[in-house]
mmCIF file of C-alpha atoms and ligand atoms in Angstrom:
data_model
loop_
_atom_site.group_PDB
_atom_site.id
_atom_site.type_symbol
_atom_site.label_atom_id
_atom_site.label_comp_id
_atom_site.label_asym_id
_atom_site.label_seq_id
_atom_site.Cartn_x
_atom_site.Cartn_y
_atom_site.Cartn_z
ATOM 1 C CA MET O 1 -5.711 -10.704 37.033
ATOM 2 C CA LEU O 2 -6.312 -11.491 33.338
ATOM 3 C CA GLU O 3 -3.466 -10.463 31.126
ATOM 4 C CA ILE O 4 -4.065 -9.639 27.509
ATOM 5 C CA TRP O 5 -0.921 -9.630 25.327
ATOM 6 C CA GLY O 6 -0.955 -7.588 22.216
ATOM 7 C CA ARG O 7 -1.302 -4.060 20.828
ATOM 8 C CA PRO O 8 -4.535 -2.178 20.752
ATOM 9 C CA TYR O 9 -4.411 -1.428 16.991
ATOM 10 C CA SER O 10 -3.972 -5.043 15.957
ATOM 11 C CA SER O 11 -6.939 -6.497 14.022
ATOM 12 C CA ASN O 12 -6.681 -9.802 15.925
ATOM 13 C CA VAL O 13 -6.242 -8.177 19.359
ATOM 14 C CA ILE O 14 -9.154 -5.813 19.112
ATOM 15 C CA PRO O 15 -11.784 -8.563 19.305
ATOM 16 C CA VAL O 16 -10.198 -9.911 22.534
ATOM 17 C CA ILE O 17 -10.018 -6.444 24.161
ATOM 18 C CA TRP O 18 -13.611 -5.657 23.134
ATOM 19 C CA THR O 19 -14.786 -9.008 24.632
ATOM 20 C CA ALA O 20 -13.083 -8.427 27.892
ATOM 21 C CA ASN O 21 -14.708 -4.987 28.132
ATOM 22 C CA GLU O 22 -18.178 -6.309 27.158
ATOM 23 C CA LEU O 23 -17.770 -8.806 29.937
ATOM 24 C CA GLY O 24 -16.607 -6.138 32.477
ATOM 25 C CA LEU O 25 -13.418 -8.086 33.196
ATOM 26 C CA ASP O 26 -10.435 -6.548 34.941
ATOM 27 C CA TYR O 27 -7.328 -7.051 32.897
ATOM 28 C CA THR O 28 -3.963 -5.648 32.111
ATOM 29 C CA LEU O 29 -2.904 -5.026 28.563
ATOM 30 C CA GLN O 30 0.676 -6.247 28.159
ATOM 31 C CA LEU O 31 1.956 -4.453 25.165
ATOM 32 C CA ALA O 32 3.592 -6.857 22.652
ATOM 33 C CA GLY O 33 4.019 -7.254 18.890
ATOM 34 C CA GLY O 34 4.907 -4.680 16.259
ATOM 35 C CA SER O 35 7.162 -1.925 17.630
ATOM 36 C CA PHE O 36 6.495 -3.211 21.185
ATOM 37 C CA GLY O 37 8.479 -6.389 20.402
ATOM 38 C CA LYS O 38 8.680 -9.167 23.003
ATOM 39 C CA LEU O 39 7.437 -11.960 20.675
ATOM 40 C CA ASP O 40 10.926 -13.414 20.302
ATOM 41 C CA THR O 41 11.506 -13.724 24.049
ATOM 42 C CA GLU O 42 11.503 -17.084 25.798
ATOM 43 C CA SER O 43 9.062 -15.818 28.410
ATOM 44 C CA TYR O 44 6.519 -14.947 25.638
ATOM 45 C CA ALA O 45 7.050 -18.295 23.953
ATOM 46 C CA ARG O 46 5.865 -19.936 27.181
ATOM 47 C CA ILE O 47 2.524 -18.063 26.738
ATOM 48 C CA ASN O 48 2.380 -18.411 22.974
ATOM 49 C CA PRO O 49 4.876 -20.732 21.333
ATOM 50 C CA ASN O 50 3.380 -19.543 17.987
ATOM 51 C CA ARG O 51 4.934 -16.139 18.860
ATOM 52 C CA MET O 52 1.948 -14.052 17.643
ATOM 53 C CA ILE O 53 -0.524 -11.752 19.265
ATOM 54 C CA PRO O 54 -3.074 -11.939 20.838
ATOM 55 C CA ALA O 55 -2.497 -14.255 23.754
ATOM 56 C CA ILE O 56 -3.930 -14.249 27.255
ATOM 57 C CA ARG O 57 -2.932 -15.494 30.693
ATOM 58 C CA ASP O 58 -5.798 -16.122 33.109
ATOM 59 C CA GLY O 59 -4.109 -17.289 36.318
ATOM 60 C CA ASP O 60 -1.992 -20.313 35.300
ATOM 61 C CA PHE O 61 -3.920 -20.800 32.090
ATOM 62 C CA ALA O 62 -2.441 -19.472 28.823
ATOM 63 C CA LEU O 63 -4.282 -19.321 25.483
ATOM 64 C CA TRP O 64 -3.572 -17.991 21.994
ATOM 65 C CA GLU O 65 -5.571 -17.613 18.766
ATOM 66 C CA SER O 66 -7.937 -14.742 18.869
ATOM 67 C CA LEU O 67 -11.193 -16.582 18.271
ATOM 68 C CA ALA O 68 -10.335 -19.317 20.752
ATOM 69 C CA ILE O 69 -9.658 -16.553 23.307
ATOM 70 C CA VAL O 70 -12.988 -14.813 22.547
ATOM 71 C CA ARG O 71 -14.836 -18.117 22.966
ATOM 72 C CA TYR O 72 -12.978 -18.943 26.191
ATOM 73 C CA LEU O 73 -13.720 -15.599 27.732
ATOM 74 C CA CYS O 74 -17.397 -15.761 26.735
ATOM 75 C CA ASN O 75 -17.835 -19.409 27.881
ATOM 76 C CA GLN O 76 -15.975 -18.765 31.162
ATOM 77 C CA TYR O 77 -17.387 -15.357 32.071
ATOM 78 C CA GLY O 78 -20.430 -14.791 29.841
ATOM 79 C CA GLU O 79 -22.416 -18.066 29.885
ATOM 80 C CA GLY O 80 -25.980 -17.065 29.145
ATOM 81 C CA THR O 81 -25.087 -13.623 27.797
ATOM 82 C CA LEU O 82 -22.254 -13.400 25.228
ATOM 83 C CA SER O 83 -22.143 -17.255 25.072
ATOM 84 C CA PRO O 84 -25.650 -18.479 24.526
ATOM 85 C CA THR O 85 -26.799 -21.334 26.749
ATOM 86 C CA ASP O 86 -28.895 -22.742 23.964
ATOM 87 C CA LYS O 87 -26.502 -25.046 22.108
ATOM 88 C CA GLN O 88 -27.934 -24.306 18.648
ATOM 89 C CA SER O 89 -27.676 -20.551 19.169
ATOM 90 C CA ARG O 90 -24.105 -21.048 20.354
ATOM 91 C CA ALA O 91 -23.432 -23.122 17.239
ATOM 92 C CA ILE O 92 -24.730 -20.354 15.055
ATOM 93 C CA ALA O 93 -22.541 -17.812 16.815
ATOM 94 C CA ASP O 94 -19.615 -20.200 16.200
ATOM 95 C CA GLN O 95 -20.522 -20.654 12.611
ATOM 96 C CA TRP O 96 -20.371 -16.899 11.902
ATOM 97 C CA MET O 97 -17.120 -16.625 13.849
ATOM 98 C CA GLU O 98 -15.629 -19.275 11.612
ATOM 99 C CA TRP O 99 -17.053 -17.565 8.526
ATOM 100 C CA CYS O 100 -15.478 -14.334 9.715
ATOM 101 C CA ALA O 101 -12.077 -15.998 9.960
ATOM 102 C CA SER O 102 -12.274 -17.738 6.611
ATOM 103 C CA ILE O 103 -14.174 -15.218 4.393
ATOM 104 C CA ALA O 104 -15.010 -11.785 5.854
ATOM 105 C CA PHE O 105 -11.764 -10.972 7.685
ATOM 106 C CA PRO O 106 -9.420 -11.955 4.818
ATOM 107 C CA SER O 107 -11.487 -9.915 2.308
ATOM 108 C CA VAL O 108 -11.635 -6.792 4.375
ATOM 109 C CA ILE O 109 -8.039 -6.941 5.676
ATOM 110 C CA GLN O 110 -6.793 -7.115 2.077
ATOM 111 C CA LEU O 111 -8.718 -4.026 1.279
ATOM 112 C CA PHE O 112 -7.377 -2.381 4.432
ATOM 113 C CA PHE O 113 -3.750 -3.221 3.485
ATOM 114 C CA ALA O 114 -4.281 -1.998 -0.126
ATOM 115 C CA THR O 115 -5.563 1.386 1.179
ATOM 116 C CA VAL O 116 -4.765 2.494 4.676
ATOM 117 C CA ARG O 117 -1.574 0.448 4.999
ATOM 118 C CA THR O 118 -0.215 1.535 1.555
ATOM 119 C CA GLN O 119 1.216 5.011 0.943
ATOM 120 C CA PRO O 120 -1.219 6.991 -1.228
ATOM 121 C CA ASP O 121 1.168 7.311 -4.202
ATOM 122 C CA GLN O 122 1.591 3.526 -4.286
ATOM 123 C CA ARG O 123 -2.068 2.571 -4.229
ATOM 124 C CA GLU O 124 -3.494 0.718 -7.262
ATOM 125 C CA SER O 125 -7.014 1.831 -7.927
ATOM 126 C CA THR O 126 -7.959 -1.219 -10.079
ATOM 127 C CA LYS O 127 -6.769 -3.546 -7.278
ATOM 128 C CA ILE O 128 -8.593 -1.552 -4.615
ATOM 129 C CA GLU O 129 -11.893 -1.636 -6.603
ATOM 130 C CA ALA O 130 -11.578 -5.443 -7.047
ATOM 131 C CA LEU O 131 -10.880 -5.907 -3.344
ATOM 132 C CA ARG O 132 -13.773 -3.590 -2.376
ATOM 133 C CA ASP O 133 -16.114 -5.562 -4.646
ATOM 134 C CA GLN O 134 -14.866 -8.884 -3.185
ATOM 135 C CA ALA O 135 -15.349 -7.576 0.417
ATOM 136 C CA SER O 136 -18.858 -6.150 -0.372
ATOM 137 C CA LYS O 137 -19.868 -9.434 -2.037
ATOM 138 C CA ALA O 138 -18.685 -11.408 0.965
ATOM 139 C CA LEU O 139 -20.524 -9.108 3.413
ATOM 140 C CA SER O 140 -23.715 -9.297 1.354
ATOM 141 C CA LEU O 141 -24.280 -12.820 2.798
ATOM 142 C CA LEU O 142 -24.176 -11.362 6.322
ATOM 143 C CA ASP O 143 -26.516 -8.598 5.157
ATOM 144 C CA GLN O 144 -29.087 -11.164 4.004
ATOM 145 C CA HIS O 145 -28.716 -13.059 7.288
ATOM 146 C CA LEU O 146 -29.269 -9.900 9.317
ATOM 147 C CA SER O 147 -32.471 -9.155 7.401
ATOM 148 C CA LYS O 148 -34.092 -11.796 9.649
ATOM 149 C CA GLN O 149 -32.738 -10.906 13.088
ATOM 150 C CA LEU O 150 -31.044 -8.128 14.979
ATOM 151 C CA TYR O 151 -27.783 -9.911 15.674
ATOM 152 C CA VAL O 152 -25.694 -12.736 14.283
ATOM 153 C CA ALA O 153 -27.060 -15.483 16.549
ATOM 154 C CA GLY O 154 -30.587 -14.224 17.146
ATOM 155 C CA ASN O 155 -32.000 -11.032 18.657
ATOM 156 C CA SER O 156 -29.332 -10.584 21.358
ATOM 157 C CA PHE O 157 -25.778 -9.504 21.067
ATOM 158 C CA THR O 158 -23.407 -12.526 21.459
ATOM 159 C CA MET O 159 -19.817 -13.586 20.801
ATOM 160 C CA GLY O 160 -20.920 -14.228 17.213
ATOM 161 C CA ASP O 161 -21.074 -10.444 16.659
ATOM 162 C CA ILE O 162 -17.634 -9.724 17.984
ATOM 163 C CA PRO O 163 -15.141 -10.723 15.228
ATOM 164 C CA LEU O 164 -17.552 -9.615 12.539
ATOM 165 C CA GLY O 165 -18.207 -6.290 14.347
ATOM 166 C CA CYS O 166 -14.440 -5.552 14.230
ATOM 167 C CA VAL O 167 -14.360 -6.334 10.497
ATOM 168 C CA ALA O 168 -17.453 -4.113 9.964
ATOM 169 C CA TYR O 169 -15.693 -1.101 11.550
ATOM 170 C CA ARG O 170 -12.746 -1.480 9.162
ATOM 171 C CA TYR O 171 -15.107 -1.932 6.157
ATOM 172 C CA TYR O 172 -17.223 1.125 6.986
ATOM 173 C CA ASN O 173 -14.234 3.340 7.659
ATOM 174 C CA ILE O 174 -12.005 2.699 4.657
ATOM 175 C CA GLU O 175 -12.468 5.473 2.121
ATOM 176 C CA VAL O 176 -14.124 3.540 -0.741
ATOM 177 C CA GLU O 177 -17.570 3.506 -2.205
ATOM 178 C CA ARG O 178 -19.741 0.764 -0.855
ATOM 179 C CA PRO O 179 -23.003 -0.742 -2.161
ATOM 180 C CA ALA O 180 -26.127 -0.402 -0.054
ATOM 181 C CA LEU O 181 -26.272 -3.273 2.440
ATOM 182 C CA PRO O 182 -29.081 -1.999 4.687
ATOM 183 C CA HIS O 183 -29.291 -4.794 7.180
ATOM 184 C CA LEU O 184 -25.515 -4.932 7.700
ATOM 185 C CA GLU O 185 -25.482 -1.154 8.079
ATOM 186 C CA ALA O 186 -28.390 -1.203 10.643
ATOM 187 C CA TRP O 187 -26.539 -3.933 12.655
ATOM 188 C CA TYR O 188 -23.275 -1.898 12.531
ATOM 189 C CA GLN O 189 -25.188 1.136 13.775
ATOM 190 C CA ARG O 190 -26.476 -0.990 16.681
ATOM 191 C CA LEU O 191 -22.880 -1.966 17.534
ATOM 192 C CA CYS O 192 -21.807 1.715 17.384
ATOM 193 C CA LEU O 193 -24.155 2.414 20.307
ATOM 194 C CA ARG O 194 -22.190 0.028 22.584
ATOM 195 C CA PRO O 195 -19.708 1.816 24.853
ATOM 196 C CA ALA O 196 -17.068 -0.920 24.655
ATOM 197 C CA TYR O 197 -17.250 -0.909 20.904
ATOM 198 C CA GLN O 198 -16.958 2.883 20.824
ATOM 199 C CA GLN O 199 -13.919 2.760 23.088
ATOM 200 C CA HIS O 200 -11.995 -0.229 21.750
ATOM 201 C CA VAL O 201 -13.100 -0.860 18.182
ATOM 202 C CA MET O 202 -14.070 2.582 16.863
ATOM 203 C CA ARG O 203 -10.479 3.840 16.810
ATOM 204 C CA PHE O 204 -9.392 6.216 14.080
ATOM 205 C CA PHE O 205 -6.722 4.076 12.338
ATOM 206 C CA GLY O 206 -5.272 6.819 10.197
ATOM 207 C CA THR O 207 -5.498 7.214 6.411
ATOM 208 C CA ASN O 208 -1.931 6.030 5.535
ATOM 209 C CA PRO O 209 0.915 4.022 7.137
ATOM 210 C CA THR O 210 2.609 7.055 8.592
ATOM 211 C CA GLU O 211 -0.487 8.093 10.530
ATOM 212 C CA TRP O 212 -1.196 4.580 11.504
ATOM 213 C CA GLN O 213 2.309 4.100 12.931
ATOM 214 C CA ALA O 214 2.019 7.308 14.933
ATOM 215 C CA LEU O 215 -1.275 6.207 16.414
ATOM 216 C CA GLU O 216 0.098 2.806 17.275
ATOM 217 C CA LYS O 217 3.094 4.404 18.978
ATOM 218 C CA ALA O 218 0.840 6.719 20.988
ATOM 219 C CA SER O 219 -1.156 3.706 22.223
ATOM 220 C CA ALA O 220 1.858 2.759 24.370
ATOM 221 C CA SER O 221 0.185 4.754 27.168
ATOM 222 C CA GLU O 222 -2.717 2.262 27.185
ATOM 223 C CA GLY O 223 -0.779 -0.733 28.414
ATOM 224 C CA VAL O 224 2.163 -2.159 30.303
ATOM 225 C CA LEU O 225 5.467 -2.130 28.479
HETATM 226 N N1 GSH R 1 -4.925 -16.549 13.645
HETATM 227 C C1 GSH R 1 -4.184 -15.698 14.622
HETATM 228 C C2 GSH R 1 -3.468 -14.630 13.827
HETATM 229 C C3 GSH R 1 -2.568 -13.818 14.717
HETATM 230 C C4 GSH R 1 -1.793 -12.751 13.969
HETATM 231 O O1 GSH R 1 -1.698 -12.769 12.741
HETATM 232 N N2 GSH R 1 -1.248 -11.830 14.743
HETATM 233 C C5 GSH R 1 -0.456 -10.731 14.126
HETATM 234 C C6 GSH R 1 -1.006 -9.361 14.478
HETATM 235 S S1 GSH R 1 -2.640 -9.034 13.891
HETATM 236 C C7 GSH R 1 0.972 -10.823 14.753
HETATM 237 O O2 GSH R 1 1.164 -11.403 15.775
HETATM 238 N N3 GSH R 1 1.824 -10.124 14.052
HETATM 239 C C8 GSH R 1 3.214 -9.921 14.547
HETATM 240 C C9 GSH R 1 3.268 -8.629 15.284
HETATM 241 O O3 GSH R 1 2.313 -7.967 15.517
HETATM 242 O O4 GSH R 1 4.411 -8.254 15.618
HETATM 243 C C10 GSH R 1 -5.198 -15.124 15.599
HETATM 244 O O5 GSH R 1 -6.354 -14.907 15.274
HETATM 245 O O6 GSH R 1 -4.811 -14.870 16.760
#
């Protein structure tokens, strides 16, 4: 059975778990990283010599790097659905996945760390406003793109929506003011209707590091330790 290594609150693991659930795959979640440890073990290094999460094992095949894993799962188990058969649509999905990794994810994760992952008395409002503006400006490009179609790679949900959908949940659930980005918001609302998104992406992540750590600890019941 497919093994997913990681922790269910990790920004890079969530896209993999969401993908596996969209595809209806049977898998076990092998808890690793953060307080679950294991990354320093020799057995983990055989799965991921880079010693980070996520990683997967699918039979004898091991793979790491979250976007490579999302692509592999979609190409292997979702050809014609999450992985478009049309090569140009697949390339567009890929393009937005790359853009997510280089632009959208770094912008939103910095905002996330400056807010939710910083104790309230240590937060810097000027820095937070600058990061919020940077994230909103980055996402305005996706807003424009989504004015022409329902999803990232056309009018069907594909792997192109997965990493960005995870970023969108963070963006819309950090307590900051956001500009109106109507097409992005409408797309996000469409994602919110998906059961696998509701279950694995739309997780309350707390409002400060103490709450976040408690939630992460409680997630031990979701996987194999
Ligand atoms: N580019 C990598 C980044 C992986 C990464 O930064 N993973 C973090 C968690 S989000 C990690 O392994 N941190 C150590 C830990 O969780 O203990 C990917 O997308 O998979």
